[in-house]
Coordinates of C-alpha atoms in Angstrom, one line a residue:
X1 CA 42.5 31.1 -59.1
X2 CA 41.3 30.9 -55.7
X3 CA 37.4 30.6 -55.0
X4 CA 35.9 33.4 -53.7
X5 CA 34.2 32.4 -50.4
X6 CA 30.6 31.9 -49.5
X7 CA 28.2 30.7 -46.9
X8 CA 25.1 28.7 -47.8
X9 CA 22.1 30.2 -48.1
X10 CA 19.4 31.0 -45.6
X11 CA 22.5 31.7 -43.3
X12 CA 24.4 34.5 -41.9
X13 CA 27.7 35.8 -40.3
X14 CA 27.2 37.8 -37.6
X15 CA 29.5 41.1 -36.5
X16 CA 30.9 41.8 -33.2
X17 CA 28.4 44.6 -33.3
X18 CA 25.5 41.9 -34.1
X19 CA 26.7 39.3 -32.0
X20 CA 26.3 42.5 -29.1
X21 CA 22.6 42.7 -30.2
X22 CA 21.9 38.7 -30.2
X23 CA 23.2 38.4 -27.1
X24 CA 21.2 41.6 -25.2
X25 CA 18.2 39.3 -27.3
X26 CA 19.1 36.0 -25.7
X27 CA 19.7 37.7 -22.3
X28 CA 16.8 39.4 -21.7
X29 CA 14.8 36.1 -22.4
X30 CA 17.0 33.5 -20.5
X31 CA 16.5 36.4 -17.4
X32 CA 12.5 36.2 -17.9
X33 CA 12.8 32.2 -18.4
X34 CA 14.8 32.2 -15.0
X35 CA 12.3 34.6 -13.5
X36 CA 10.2 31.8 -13.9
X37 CA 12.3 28.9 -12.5
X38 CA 12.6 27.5 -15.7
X39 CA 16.1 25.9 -16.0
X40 CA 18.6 25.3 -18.9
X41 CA 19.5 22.3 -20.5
X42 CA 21.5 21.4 -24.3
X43 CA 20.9 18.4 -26.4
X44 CA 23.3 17.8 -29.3
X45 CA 23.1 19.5 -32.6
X46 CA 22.1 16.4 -34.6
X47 CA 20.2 13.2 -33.3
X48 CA 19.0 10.2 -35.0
X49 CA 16.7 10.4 -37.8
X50 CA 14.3 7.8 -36.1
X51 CA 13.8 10.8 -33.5
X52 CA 13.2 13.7 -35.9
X53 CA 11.1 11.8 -38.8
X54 CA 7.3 11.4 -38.7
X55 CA 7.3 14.1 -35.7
X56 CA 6.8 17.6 -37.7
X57 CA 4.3 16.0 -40.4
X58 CA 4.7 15.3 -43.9
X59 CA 6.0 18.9 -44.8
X60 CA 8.1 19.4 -42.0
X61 CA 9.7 15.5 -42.5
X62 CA 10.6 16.8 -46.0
X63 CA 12.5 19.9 -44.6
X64 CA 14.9 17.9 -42.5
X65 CA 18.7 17.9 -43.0
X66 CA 19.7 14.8 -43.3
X67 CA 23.3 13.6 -42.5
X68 CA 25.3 11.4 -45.1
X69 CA 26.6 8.9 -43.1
X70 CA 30.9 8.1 -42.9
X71 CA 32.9 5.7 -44.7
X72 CA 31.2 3.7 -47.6
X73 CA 27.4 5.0 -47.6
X74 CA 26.9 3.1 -50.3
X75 CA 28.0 -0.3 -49.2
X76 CA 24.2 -2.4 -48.4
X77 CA 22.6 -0.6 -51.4
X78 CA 21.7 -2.4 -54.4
X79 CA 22.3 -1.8 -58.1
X80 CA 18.8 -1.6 -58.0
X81 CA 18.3 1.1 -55.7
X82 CA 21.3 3.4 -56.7
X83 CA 19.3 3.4 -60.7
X84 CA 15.9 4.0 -58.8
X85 CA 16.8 7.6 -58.2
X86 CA 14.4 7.7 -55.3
X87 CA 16.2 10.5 -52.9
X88 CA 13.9 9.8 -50.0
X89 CA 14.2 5.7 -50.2
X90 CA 18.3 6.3 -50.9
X91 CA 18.7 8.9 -48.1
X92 CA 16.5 6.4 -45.5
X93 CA 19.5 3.7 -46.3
X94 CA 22.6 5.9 -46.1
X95 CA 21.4 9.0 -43.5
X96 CA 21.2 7.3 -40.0
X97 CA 21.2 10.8 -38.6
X98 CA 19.7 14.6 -39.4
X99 CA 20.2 18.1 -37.6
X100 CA 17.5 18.8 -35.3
X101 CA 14.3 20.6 -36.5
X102 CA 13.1 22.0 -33.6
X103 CA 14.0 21.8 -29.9
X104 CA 10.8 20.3 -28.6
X105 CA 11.3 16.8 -30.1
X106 CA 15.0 16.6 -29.0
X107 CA 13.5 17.9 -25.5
X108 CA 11.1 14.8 -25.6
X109 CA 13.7 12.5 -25.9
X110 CA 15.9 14.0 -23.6
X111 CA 13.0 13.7 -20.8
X112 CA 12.6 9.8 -21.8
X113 CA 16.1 9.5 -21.5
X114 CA 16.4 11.4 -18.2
X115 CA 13.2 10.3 -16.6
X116 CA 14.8 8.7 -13.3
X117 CA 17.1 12.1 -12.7
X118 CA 14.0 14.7 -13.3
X119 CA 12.0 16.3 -10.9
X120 CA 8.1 16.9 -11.9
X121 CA 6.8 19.0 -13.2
X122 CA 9.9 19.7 -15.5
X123 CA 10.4 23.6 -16.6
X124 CA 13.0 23.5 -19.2
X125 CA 14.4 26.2 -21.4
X126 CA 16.8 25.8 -23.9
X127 CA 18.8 28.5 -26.2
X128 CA 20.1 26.6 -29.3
X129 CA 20.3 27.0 -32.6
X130 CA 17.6 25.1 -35.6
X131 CA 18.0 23.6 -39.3
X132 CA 15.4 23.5 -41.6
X133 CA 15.5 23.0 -45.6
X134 CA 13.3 25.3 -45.9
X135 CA 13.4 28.0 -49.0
X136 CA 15.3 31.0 -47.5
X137 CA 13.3 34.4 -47.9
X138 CA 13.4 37.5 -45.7
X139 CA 12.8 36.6 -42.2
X140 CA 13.1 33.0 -43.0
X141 CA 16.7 30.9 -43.0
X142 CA 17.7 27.7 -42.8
X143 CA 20.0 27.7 -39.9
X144 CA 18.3 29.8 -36.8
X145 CA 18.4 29.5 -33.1
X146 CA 15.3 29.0 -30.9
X147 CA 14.9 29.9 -27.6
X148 CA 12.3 27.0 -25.8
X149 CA 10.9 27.1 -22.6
X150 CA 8.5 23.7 -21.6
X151 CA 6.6 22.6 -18.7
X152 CA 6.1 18.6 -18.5
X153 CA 4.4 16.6 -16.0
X154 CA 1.7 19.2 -15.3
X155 CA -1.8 19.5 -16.9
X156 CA -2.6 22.4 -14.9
X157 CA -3.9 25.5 -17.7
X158 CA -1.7 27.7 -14.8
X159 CA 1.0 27.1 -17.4
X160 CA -0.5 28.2 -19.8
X161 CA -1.5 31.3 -18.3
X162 CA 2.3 31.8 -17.1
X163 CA 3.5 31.0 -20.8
X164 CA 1.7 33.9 -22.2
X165 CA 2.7 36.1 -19.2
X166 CA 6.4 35.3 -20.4
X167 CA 5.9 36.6 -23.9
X168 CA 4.4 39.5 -22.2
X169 CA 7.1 40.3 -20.2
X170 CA 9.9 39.8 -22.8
X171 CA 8.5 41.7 -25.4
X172 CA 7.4 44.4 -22.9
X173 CA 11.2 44.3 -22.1
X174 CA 12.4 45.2 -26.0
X175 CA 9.7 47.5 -26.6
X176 CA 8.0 45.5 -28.8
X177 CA 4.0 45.9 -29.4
X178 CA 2.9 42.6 -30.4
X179 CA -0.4 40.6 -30.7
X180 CA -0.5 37.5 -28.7
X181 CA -3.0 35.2 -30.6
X182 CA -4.2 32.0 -29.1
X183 CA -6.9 29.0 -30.7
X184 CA -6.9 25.5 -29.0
X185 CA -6.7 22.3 -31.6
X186 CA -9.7 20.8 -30.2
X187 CA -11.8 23.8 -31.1
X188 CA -10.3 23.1 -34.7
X189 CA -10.9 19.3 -34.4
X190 CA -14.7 20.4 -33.2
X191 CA -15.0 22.4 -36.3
X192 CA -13.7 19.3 -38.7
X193 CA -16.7 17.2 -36.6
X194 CA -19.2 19.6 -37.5
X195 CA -18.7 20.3 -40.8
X196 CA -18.4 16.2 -41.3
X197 CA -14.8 16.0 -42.0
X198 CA -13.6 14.6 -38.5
X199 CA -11.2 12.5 -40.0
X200 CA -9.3 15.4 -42.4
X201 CA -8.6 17.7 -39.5
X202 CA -4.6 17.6 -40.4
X203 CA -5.4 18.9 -44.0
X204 CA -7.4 21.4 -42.5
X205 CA -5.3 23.0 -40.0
X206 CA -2.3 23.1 -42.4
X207 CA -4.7 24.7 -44.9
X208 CA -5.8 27.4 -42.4
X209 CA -2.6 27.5 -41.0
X210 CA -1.1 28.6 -44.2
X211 CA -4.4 31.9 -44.6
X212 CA -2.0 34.7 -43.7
X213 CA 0.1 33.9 -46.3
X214 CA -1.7 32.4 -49.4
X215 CA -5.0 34.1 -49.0
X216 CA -9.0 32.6 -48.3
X217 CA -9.1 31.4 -52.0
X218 CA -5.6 29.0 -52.0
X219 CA -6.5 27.6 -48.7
X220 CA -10.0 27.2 -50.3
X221 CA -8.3 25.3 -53.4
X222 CA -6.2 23.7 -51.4
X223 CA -8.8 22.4 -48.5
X224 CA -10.4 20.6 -51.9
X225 CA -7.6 19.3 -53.2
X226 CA -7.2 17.5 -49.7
X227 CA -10.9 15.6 -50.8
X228 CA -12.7 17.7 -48.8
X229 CA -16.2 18.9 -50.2
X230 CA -17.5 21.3 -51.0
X231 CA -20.4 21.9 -48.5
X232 CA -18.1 21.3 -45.7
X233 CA -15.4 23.8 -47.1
X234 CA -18.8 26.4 -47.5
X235 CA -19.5 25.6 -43.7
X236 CA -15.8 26.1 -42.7
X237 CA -15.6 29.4 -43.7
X238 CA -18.2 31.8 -41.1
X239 CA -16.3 29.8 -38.4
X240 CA -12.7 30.4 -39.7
X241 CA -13.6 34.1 -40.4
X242 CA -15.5 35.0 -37.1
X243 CA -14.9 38.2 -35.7
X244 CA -15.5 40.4 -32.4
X245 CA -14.3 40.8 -29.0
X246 CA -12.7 37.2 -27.5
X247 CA -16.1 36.5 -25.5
X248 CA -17.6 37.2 -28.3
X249 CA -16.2 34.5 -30.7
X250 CA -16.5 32.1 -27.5
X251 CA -20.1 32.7 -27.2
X252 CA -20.8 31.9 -31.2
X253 CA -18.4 28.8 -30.7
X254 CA -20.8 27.5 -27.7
X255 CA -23.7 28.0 -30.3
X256 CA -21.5 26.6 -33.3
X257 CA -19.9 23.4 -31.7
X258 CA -22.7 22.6 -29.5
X259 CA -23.1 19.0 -31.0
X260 CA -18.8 18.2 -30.4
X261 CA -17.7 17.4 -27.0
X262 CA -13.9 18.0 -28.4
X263 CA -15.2 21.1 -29.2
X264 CA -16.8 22.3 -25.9
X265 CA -13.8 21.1 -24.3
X266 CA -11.4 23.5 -26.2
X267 CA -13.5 26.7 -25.8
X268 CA -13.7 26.0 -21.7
X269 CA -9.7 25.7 -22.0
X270 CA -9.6 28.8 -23.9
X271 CA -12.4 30.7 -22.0
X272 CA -10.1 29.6 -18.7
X273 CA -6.8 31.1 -19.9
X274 CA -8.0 34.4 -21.5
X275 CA -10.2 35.2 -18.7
X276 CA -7.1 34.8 -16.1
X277 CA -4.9 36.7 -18.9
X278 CA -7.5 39.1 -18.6
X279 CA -6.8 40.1 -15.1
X280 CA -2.8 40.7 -15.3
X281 CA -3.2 44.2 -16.8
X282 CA -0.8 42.9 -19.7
X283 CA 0.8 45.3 -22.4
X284 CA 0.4 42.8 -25.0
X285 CA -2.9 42.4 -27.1
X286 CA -4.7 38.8 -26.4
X287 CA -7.0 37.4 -29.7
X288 CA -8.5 34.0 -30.0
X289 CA -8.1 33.7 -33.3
X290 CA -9.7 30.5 -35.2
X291 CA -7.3 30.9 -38.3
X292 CA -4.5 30.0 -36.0
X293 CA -3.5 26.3 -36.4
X294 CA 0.2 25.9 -36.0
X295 CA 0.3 22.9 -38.9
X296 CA 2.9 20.7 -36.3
X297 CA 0.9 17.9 -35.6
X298 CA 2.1 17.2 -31.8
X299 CA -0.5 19.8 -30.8
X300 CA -3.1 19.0 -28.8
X301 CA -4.3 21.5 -26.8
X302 CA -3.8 25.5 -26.6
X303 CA -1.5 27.3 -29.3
X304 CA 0.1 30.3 -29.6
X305 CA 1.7 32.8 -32.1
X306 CA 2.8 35.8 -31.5
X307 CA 2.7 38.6 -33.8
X308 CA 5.0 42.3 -34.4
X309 CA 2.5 44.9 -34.4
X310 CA 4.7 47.5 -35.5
X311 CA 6.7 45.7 -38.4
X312 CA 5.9 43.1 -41.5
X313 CA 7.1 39.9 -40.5
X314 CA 6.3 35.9 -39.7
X315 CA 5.4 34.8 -36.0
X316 CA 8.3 35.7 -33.9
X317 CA 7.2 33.6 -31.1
X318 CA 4.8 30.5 -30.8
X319 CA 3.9 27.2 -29.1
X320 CA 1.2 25.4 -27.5
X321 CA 0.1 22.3 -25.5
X322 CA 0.9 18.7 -26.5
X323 CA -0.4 15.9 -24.5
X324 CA 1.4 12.9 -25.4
X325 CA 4.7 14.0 -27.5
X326 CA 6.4 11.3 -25.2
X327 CA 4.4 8.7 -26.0
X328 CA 6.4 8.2 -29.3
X329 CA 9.2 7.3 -27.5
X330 CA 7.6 4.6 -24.9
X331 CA 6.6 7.1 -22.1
X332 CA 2.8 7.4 -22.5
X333 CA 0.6 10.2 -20.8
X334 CA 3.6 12.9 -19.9
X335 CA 1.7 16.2 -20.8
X336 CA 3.8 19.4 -21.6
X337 CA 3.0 22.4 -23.0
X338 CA 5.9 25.4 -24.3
X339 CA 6.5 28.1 -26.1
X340 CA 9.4 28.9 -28.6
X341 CA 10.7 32.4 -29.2
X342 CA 12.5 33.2 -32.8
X343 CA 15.1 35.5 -32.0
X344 CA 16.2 36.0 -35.6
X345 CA 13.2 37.4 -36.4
X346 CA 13.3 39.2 -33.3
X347 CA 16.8 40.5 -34.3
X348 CA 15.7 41.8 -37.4
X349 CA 12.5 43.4 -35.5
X350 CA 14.3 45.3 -33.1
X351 CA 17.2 46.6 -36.1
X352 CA 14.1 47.7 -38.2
X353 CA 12.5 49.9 -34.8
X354 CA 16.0 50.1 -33.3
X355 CA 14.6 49.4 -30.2
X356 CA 18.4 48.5 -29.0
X357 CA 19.7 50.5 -26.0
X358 CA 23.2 51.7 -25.4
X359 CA 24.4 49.7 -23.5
X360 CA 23.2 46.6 -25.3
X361 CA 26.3 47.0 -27.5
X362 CA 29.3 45.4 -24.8
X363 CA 31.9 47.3 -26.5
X364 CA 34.9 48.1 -25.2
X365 CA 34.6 51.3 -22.7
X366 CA 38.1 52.6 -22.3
X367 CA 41.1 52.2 -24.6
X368 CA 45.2 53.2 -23.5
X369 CA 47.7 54.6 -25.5
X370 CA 50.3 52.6 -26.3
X371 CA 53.2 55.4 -26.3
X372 CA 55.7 52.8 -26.0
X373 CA 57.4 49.8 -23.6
X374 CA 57.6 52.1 -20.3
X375 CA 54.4 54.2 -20.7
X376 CA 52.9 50.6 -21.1
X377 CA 54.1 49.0 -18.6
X378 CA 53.2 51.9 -15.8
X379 CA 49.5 51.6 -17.8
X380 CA 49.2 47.8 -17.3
X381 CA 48.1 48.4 -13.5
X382 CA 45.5 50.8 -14.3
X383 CA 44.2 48.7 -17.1
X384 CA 44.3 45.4 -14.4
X385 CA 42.6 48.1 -11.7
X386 CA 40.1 49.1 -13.8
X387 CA 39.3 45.7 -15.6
X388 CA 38.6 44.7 -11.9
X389 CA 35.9 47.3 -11.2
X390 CA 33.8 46.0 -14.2
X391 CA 34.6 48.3 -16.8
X392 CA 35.5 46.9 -20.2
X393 CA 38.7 48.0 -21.2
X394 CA 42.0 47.8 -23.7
X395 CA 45.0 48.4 -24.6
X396 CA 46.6 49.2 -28.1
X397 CA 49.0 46.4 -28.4
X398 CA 51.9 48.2 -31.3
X399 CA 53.6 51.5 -30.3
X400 CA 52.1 53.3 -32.9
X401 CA 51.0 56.5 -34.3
X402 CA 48.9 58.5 -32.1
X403 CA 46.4 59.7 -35.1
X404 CA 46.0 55.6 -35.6
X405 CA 45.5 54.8 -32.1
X406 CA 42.6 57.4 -31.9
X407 CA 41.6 55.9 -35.8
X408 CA 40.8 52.5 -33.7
X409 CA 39.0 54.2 -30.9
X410 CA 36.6 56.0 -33.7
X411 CA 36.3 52.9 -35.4
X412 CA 35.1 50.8 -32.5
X413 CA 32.9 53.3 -31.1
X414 CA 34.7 53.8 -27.6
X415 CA 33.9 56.4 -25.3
X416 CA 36.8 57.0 -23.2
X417 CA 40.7 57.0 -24.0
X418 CA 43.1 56.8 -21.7
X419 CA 46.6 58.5 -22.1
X420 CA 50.4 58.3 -20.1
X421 CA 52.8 60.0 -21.2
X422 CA 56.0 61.4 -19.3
X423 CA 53.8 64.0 -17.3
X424 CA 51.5 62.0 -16.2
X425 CA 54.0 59.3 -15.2
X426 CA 55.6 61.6 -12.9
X427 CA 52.3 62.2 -11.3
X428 CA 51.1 59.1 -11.0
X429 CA 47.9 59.8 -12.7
X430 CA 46.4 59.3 -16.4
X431 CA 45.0 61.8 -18.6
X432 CA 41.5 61.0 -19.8
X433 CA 39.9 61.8 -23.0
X434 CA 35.9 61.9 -23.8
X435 CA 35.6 60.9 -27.6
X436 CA 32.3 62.6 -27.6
X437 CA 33.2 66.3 -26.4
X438 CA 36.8 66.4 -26.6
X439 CA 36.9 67.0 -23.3
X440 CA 40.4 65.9 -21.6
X441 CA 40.9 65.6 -17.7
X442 CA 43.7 64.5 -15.5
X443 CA 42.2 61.9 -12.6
X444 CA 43.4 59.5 -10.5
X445 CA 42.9 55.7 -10.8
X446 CA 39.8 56.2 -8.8
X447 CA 38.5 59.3 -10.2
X448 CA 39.0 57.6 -13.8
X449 CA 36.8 54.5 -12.4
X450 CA 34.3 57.2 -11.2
X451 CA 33.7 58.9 -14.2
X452 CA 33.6 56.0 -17.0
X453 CA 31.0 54.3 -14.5
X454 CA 29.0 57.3 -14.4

């Protein structure tokens, strides 16, 4: 018996109608990355594990596919080894490669690479797709694409300013309300200073980072778990839970993190970029919010997340500033600072509000009856004519029944058939039907252009 097919988990086939959708999605934002003379670039799917690993922390190390390598893995490994049953020490000696985690690493390596051909400062975007071994769950999948845009070679907080204007601006375009929320790493290493704990500040942003989901108490436990005590964790938590207006919170911080230069440093950067954010007259809500980590340790600076206002969902966009993310590869002091937009989530936002226009759905416009060989043939003009004018059209390729003909129109959703039979052969014209009304009208070539482009 044949096995019945199936894809792996925490992936998904997509439609023609959902493939429509994604690609109004990736659209609109390559148009706003353009807008802002970002330019596109691809880096290969997969790239060598000594690129990926130790980049994304211990968590995100162990979410990494790995890639077995060809021919005889196991030749090199010891008797030893094989009878350890130690995955991660056997898949160090026979994976040389993984599928990329993220686009910002692979873009790091790609500016290394490329240094002599690039131009500074570097605005990048790429549209790609992501793998992570992660436990599928809704709004969560293995395989997913990202759509990046970076700035590198510039430490100017203008790009900062412009990042969260781009968010703006493509969520503003879907129809999306959304909460822009922005904290700065060196406000969070301030904090793990004051509170005496300067030295577990990567426990303590992927505790917080993790408050959304698990809850004050769990981060809590798990902040002690991490050896932190228990006066700190008491002093952690008026800061972590501070509310108010933005100036607000920035004026308790000034007060709070007075004794940390780190700290002070972080608030002026965040105090610079709200206040100019301030002035754009954006749709989107702006918080500093202090629970925001972002537990990638290549942040330095700035982060962001962006939140659905109208919907229950994870981030569907995020980033921030990293100040050395080169470094790892032998190119010390190159600065960059990006923001990633998660357009399945996004997907699954705008299907929930179906926020999707009309036309977003680049389906076929016209269709022609296929009445047999010399009604197609006179039909194959029209159809090149019309094709040429920018209109999306078809033709049925059997000589079939009329009722199924029409079946396939109603099925795909088009608008506009276009029938010749020996009447409207003689005169040189087609007769066109509205799906819709019913309506049918006899028209010219140019006519027929006229009224399917409205």
């Amino acid at each position: 018996m044949a096995t019945k097919p199936s894809i792996p988990k925490g992936t998904r086939d997509f439609s023609p109608a959902e493939m429509a959708k994604r690609n109004y999605i990736f659209n609109t934002i390559r148009d706003v990355f353009y807008l802002y003379g970002f330019q596109q670039i691809e880096t290969p799917a997969m790239e060598n594990l000594s690129t990926l690993m130790g980049k994304y922390g211990e968590e995100g190390d162990k979410l990494l596919f790995k890639i077995q390598n060809s021919g005889d893995y196991f030749s090199g490994l010891t008797d030893e080894e094989l009878l350890s049953r130690n995955a991660a020490k056997l898949a160090s000696k026979f994976c040389e490669k993984g599928l990329r985690y993220d686009l910002t690493v692979p873009f790091a390596r790609y500016v290394v690479m490329h240094r002599d051909e690039i131009t500074f400062p570097f605005k990048r975007f790429q549209i790609q797709p992501v793998w992570r071994a992660d436990r599928p769950q809704k709004g969560r999948y293995r395989e997913f694409y990202q759509c990046d845009a970076d700035v590198v070679g510039s430490n100017s907080l203008l790009n900062e300013v412009e990042l969260v204007q781009m968010i703006d601006a493509v969520f503003a375009k879907f129809g999306i309300r959304v909460c822009v929320k922005i904290n700065n790493r060196k406000i969070l290493t301030g904090i793990a200073e004051i509170i005496g704990e300067a030295d577990k500040i990567v426990d303590i942003t992927v505790a917080i980072d993790k408050l959304d989901k698990i809850g004050l108490d769990n981060v809590n436990a798990e902040l002690a778990s991490k050896g932190i005590a228990q006066e700190a964790i008491n002093k952690l938590q008026p800061i972590i839970l501070l509310s108010g207006s933005n100036e607000e919170k920035l004026a308790t911080l000034k007060t709070v993190l007075a004794g940390s230069e780190t700290g002070l440093k972080g608030i002026e950067e965040s105090e610079f970029i709200l206040s100019r954010v301030a002035q754009l007259g954006m749709k989107a809500e702006v918080e500093l919010d202090l629970t925001l980590a972002r537990g990638l340790n290549y942040y330095t600076g700035a982060i962001f997340e962006v939140k659905a206002l109208d919907v229950q969902i994870g981030s569907i966009s995020g980033g921030g500033r990293y100040d050395n993310l080169t470094g790892v590869f032998g190119m010390d002091g190159m600065s960059g600072v990006g923001i990633s937009f998660g357009a399945d989530r996004i997907y699954d936002v705008l299907n929930q509000l179906d926020l999707y226009p009309k036309e977003a759905a680049d389906a076929t416009q016209l269709l022609f009856v296929n009445f047999g060989e010399a009604e197609a043939e006179y039909v194959l003009p029209f159809l090149f004519k019309v094709r040429e004018a920018g209109i999306r059209a078809e033709i049925y390729p059997d000589s079939a029944k009329m009722k199924k003909q029409m079946s396939y129109a109603n099925a795909k959703s088009v608008p506009f058939v276009a029938i010749a039979g020996e009447n409207e052969m003689k005169e040189g014209k087609i007769m066109l039907k509205n799906m819709e009304s019913g309506e049918q009208s006899l028209l010219t070539l140019v006519e027929l252009i006229t009224v399917i482009k409205g």
